[in-house]
């Protein structure tokens, strides 16, 4: 069973509670507890997206099948978008911040769209992108909007594969076979997804296949200049690979099983200058939440040399999400330390901040409340927002550890 599906099955059974915004102590002392700045009634949060202008952010609630819009500056609740009547798998803002794209679970006998666009300012439904009974029983796992705002990429399960839609409505093209992820390049010219067991790059404007790469992926990371694509899989048998987008040549392969590298990969990202690649997950084949003990693993790699710069390991844990700050000086990981239990309600919800140059852990604090569901940075990386279950959202300043109010 794919991890996303497993995770959301666990989340779906949890009840609603509180939305919390906190500020961590400025000194990042590991024993310091944060101060609760405000709390309000809310839903459990499993997906998160921050608007491109950094003014608002959206969270999706598994239990209530809705999307809530919040103001970044003071955490004020703005509105609820009653976007769905089934599980929401993915949400994404349009580049201008005016719209939210929502991907949901298909429901038997329901011919309404599983990919919807809603206006943020007033919560008005704009359009469905994939109407028709052919999408029943089909989950829209991942939605992504191209940098120019013209297209929406959707990774479906089952027979509907990967589809590209015009943002204003209308199917542009369908690529056969199912996949769990789709990603646009920073320059907006290419898209990546897994088709028939291999990653393909295609040109967004005309759908032409540019490259077929010899590895399937569940996570993708384009280099900042769009000249490289890193492909990672949650399968512990497959290594992390970097391909040139111009000709599909494999440049780097970062190890395989049994050599101490991150095996069960859940997050990858290039540094802002494109010289380093961070990968997080576990360093063995154990799958968290499936009764196995897993060890958290984070590796920092040199892209040019193909050598590991530093590694972080912690027994009993995992990294569910990982990313660089905008200045490239720090890495923040969501997930972290836990205990060797099938399901520990007080584990898998750590936040950790590492120095990018040497992997020194500057912040490591256990929330003690549940499972991490997502991690997102504001456009300038000055703010970090994390979500999880049961029922919490937290925001802090990535540089000082204080809430930016």
Short mmCIF file of C-alpha atoms in Angstrom, two decimals, residues 17-179:
data_model
loop_
_atom_site.label_atom_id
_atom_site.label_comp_id
_atom_site.label_asym_id
_atom_site.label_seq_id
_atom_site.Cartn_x
_atom_site.Cartn_y
_atom_site.Cartn_z
CA UNK A 17 -10.10 19.46 17.71
CA UNK A 18 -8.06 22.68 17.72
CA UNK A 19 -5.90 24.70 15.41
CA UNK A 20 -2.85 25.98 17.29
CA UNK A 21 -0.35 28.65 16.35
CA UNK A 22 2.80 28.68 18.44
CA UNK A 23 6.14 30.44 18.71
CA UNK A 24 9.26 28.51 19.54
CA UNK A 25 11.80 30.00 21.94
CA UNK A 26 14.21 32.33 20.10
CA UNK A 27 17.30 30.45 21.23
CA UNK A 28 15.97 27.16 19.82
CA UNK A 29 16.71 25.48 23.15
CA UNK A 30 15.70 21.86 22.79
CA UNK A 31 13.97 21.68 26.17
CA UNK A 32 12.05 24.95 25.76
CA UNK A 33 8.34 24.71 25.18
CA UNK A 34 6.58 27.09 22.79
CA UNK A 35 4.02 29.66 23.84
CA UNK A 36 0.49 29.26 22.50
CA UNK A 37 -0.40 32.55 20.83
CA UNK A 38 -3.97 31.75 19.92
CA UNK A 39 -6.30 28.82 19.34
CA UNK A 40 -9.55 28.36 17.48
CA UNK A 41 -11.93 25.58 16.54
CA UNK A 42 -10.79 23.80 13.41
CA UNK A 43 -10.43 20.52 11.61
CA UNK A 44 -7.60 18.08 11.48
CA UNK A 45 -5.10 19.29 8.90
CA UNK A 46 -3.34 16.95 6.49
CA UNK A 47 -2.52 19.24 3.53
CA UNK A 48 -1.22 22.77 3.48
CA UNK A 49 -0.45 25.43 0.87
CA UNK A 50 0.79 29.00 1.30
CA UNK A 51 -0.28 31.69 -1.18
CA UNK A 52 2.45 33.04 -3.48
CA UNK A 53 2.19 36.50 -1.89
CA UNK A 54 2.55 35.01 1.59
CA UNK A 55 -0.66 36.66 2.83
CA UNK A 56 -2.88 33.60 3.33
CA UNK A 57 -2.56 29.85 3.62
CA UNK A 58 -4.98 26.97 3.15
CA UNK A 59 -5.39 23.73 5.08
CA UNK A 60 -7.57 20.78 4.16
CA UNK A 61 -9.48 18.79 6.75
CA UNK A 62 -9.74 15.06 6.32
CA UNK A 63 -12.75 14.64 8.60
CA UNK A 64 -14.92 17.51 7.33
CA UNK A 65 -13.80 17.31 3.67
CA UNK A 66 -13.26 21.07 3.54
CA UNK A 67 -10.56 23.67 2.94
CA UNK A 68 -10.00 26.51 5.38
CA UNK A 69 -8.32 29.81 4.54
CA UNK A 70 -6.23 31.60 7.20
CA UNK A 71 -4.40 34.93 7.34
CA UNK A 72 -0.65 34.59 7.84
CA UNK A 73 -0.05 37.85 9.72
CA UNK A 74 -2.22 37.11 12.74
CA UNK A 75 -3.57 33.60 12.19
CA UNK A 76 -7.12 34.87 11.73
CA UNK A 77 -9.59 32.42 10.22
CA UNK A 78 -11.01 33.87 7.00
CA UNK A 79 -13.42 31.33 5.54
CA UNK A 80 -14.22 27.71 4.82
CA UNK A 81 -14.43 26.46 1.26
CA UNK A 82 -16.93 23.57 1.23
CA UNK A 83 -15.01 22.10 -1.63
CA UNK A 84 -15.55 18.40 -1.31
CA UNK A 85 -17.79 15.53 -0.36
CA UNK A 86 -14.92 13.06 -0.11
CA UNK A 87 -11.31 12.88 1.07
CA UNK A 88 -9.09 15.73 -0.12
CA UNK A 89 -5.69 14.48 -1.26
CA UNK A 90 -3.98 17.63 -2.48
CA UNK A 91 -4.36 21.43 -2.67
CA UNK A 92 -2.44 24.12 -4.58
CA UNK A 93 -2.67 27.88 -5.07
CA UNK A 94 -2.61 29.51 -8.49
CA UNK A 95 0.52 31.69 -9.03
CA UNK A 96 -1.51 34.89 -8.55
CA UNK A 97 -2.95 33.59 -5.27
CA UNK A 98 -6.54 34.17 -6.37
CA UNK A 99 -7.58 30.52 -6.68
CA UNK A 100 -7.24 27.17 -4.92
CA UNK A 101 -7.04 23.92 -6.88
CA UNK A 102 -8.29 20.87 -5.00
CA UNK A 103 -7.78 17.19 -5.79
CA UNK A 104 -10.09 14.72 -4.07
CA UNK A 105 -11.13 11.09 -3.92
CA UNK A 106 -13.53 9.75 -6.52
CA UNK A 107 -16.88 8.43 -5.27
CA UNK A 108 -18.89 5.63 -6.85
CA UNK A 109 -21.91 6.88 -8.78
CA UNK A 110 -20.82 10.52 -8.59
CA UNK A 111 -19.99 12.25 -11.88
CA UNK A 112 -18.84 15.53 -10.32
CA UNK A 113 -15.25 16.60 -10.86
CA UNK A 114 -12.50 15.31 -8.61
CA UNK A 115 -10.36 18.34 -9.50
CA UNK A 116 -11.98 21.67 -8.64
CA UNK A 117 -11.00 25.36 -8.74
CA UNK A 118 -12.33 27.77 -6.10
CA UNK A 119 -11.89 31.54 -5.72
CA UNK A 120 -10.07 32.43 -2.50
CA UNK A 121 -11.52 35.93 -1.97
CA UNK A 122 -15.13 34.83 -1.54
CA UNK A 123 -15.05 31.02 -1.52
CA UNK A 124 -16.95 30.75 -4.80
CA UNK A 125 -16.78 27.59 -6.89
CA UNK A 126 -15.29 28.43 -10.30
CA UNK A 127 -15.12 25.19 -12.26
CA UNK A 128 -14.44 21.48 -12.26
CA UNK A 129 -11.67 20.36 -14.57
CA UNK A 130 -12.55 16.71 -15.09
CA UNK A 131 -16.33 16.18 -15.19
CA UNK A 132 -17.69 12.85 -16.31
CA UNK A 133 -18.33 9.38 -14.99
CA UNK A 134 -14.94 8.15 -16.22
CA UNK A 135 -13.36 9.55 -13.08
CA UNK A 136 -15.37 7.53 -10.56
CA UNK A 137 -13.20 5.46 -8.22
CA UNK A 138 -10.26 7.68 -9.23
CA UNK A 139 -8.22 9.65 -6.72
CA UNK A 140 -6.59 12.92 -7.74
CA UNK A 141 -3.45 12.25 -5.70
CA UNK A 142 -1.45 15.32 -6.62
CA UNK A 143 -2.38 18.66 -8.19
CA UNK A 144 0.19 21.19 -9.41
CA UNK A 145 -0.19 24.54 -11.17
CA UNK A 146 2.37 25.61 -13.77
CA UNK A 147 4.46 28.70 -12.85
CA UNK A 148 2.72 30.77 -15.54
CA UNK A 149 -0.72 29.74 -14.26
CA UNK A 150 -1.86 28.37 -17.62
CA UNK A 151 -2.00 24.66 -16.76
CA UNK A 152 -2.98 22.28 -13.97
CA UNK A 153 -1.21 18.94 -13.77
CA UNK A 154 -2.99 16.07 -12.01
CA UNK A 155 -1.63 12.66 -11.06
CA UNK A 156 -4.54 10.21 -10.90
CA UNK A 157 -4.60 6.62 -9.73
CA UNK A 158 -5.96 3.65 -11.65
CA UNK A 159 -6.58 4.03 -15.38
CA UNK A 160 -6.72 7.82 -15.71
CA UNK A 161 -2.97 8.39 -15.53
CA UNK A 162 -1.53 11.90 -15.60
CA UNK A 163 -3.56 14.68 -17.15
CA UNK A 164 -2.80 18.27 -18.10
CA UNK A 165 -5.69 20.75 -18.09
CA UNK A 166 -5.99 24.35 -19.14
CA UNK A 167 -6.51 26.39 -16.00
CA UNK A 168 -9.52 28.01 -17.68
CA UNK A 169 -11.04 24.61 -18.39
CA UNK A 170 -10.54 21.85 -20.91
CA UNK A 171 -8.36 18.76 -21.08
CA UNK A 172 -5.12 19.38 -22.95
CA UNK A 173 -3.81 15.82 -22.96
CA UNK A 174 -3.80 12.51 -21.10
CA UNK A 175 -0.75 10.38 -20.49
CA UNK A 176 -1.59 6.69 -19.87
CA UNK A 177 -0.89 4.72 -16.72
CA UNK A 178 -1.26 5.91 -13.15
CA UNK A 179 1.18 7.88 -11.08
#
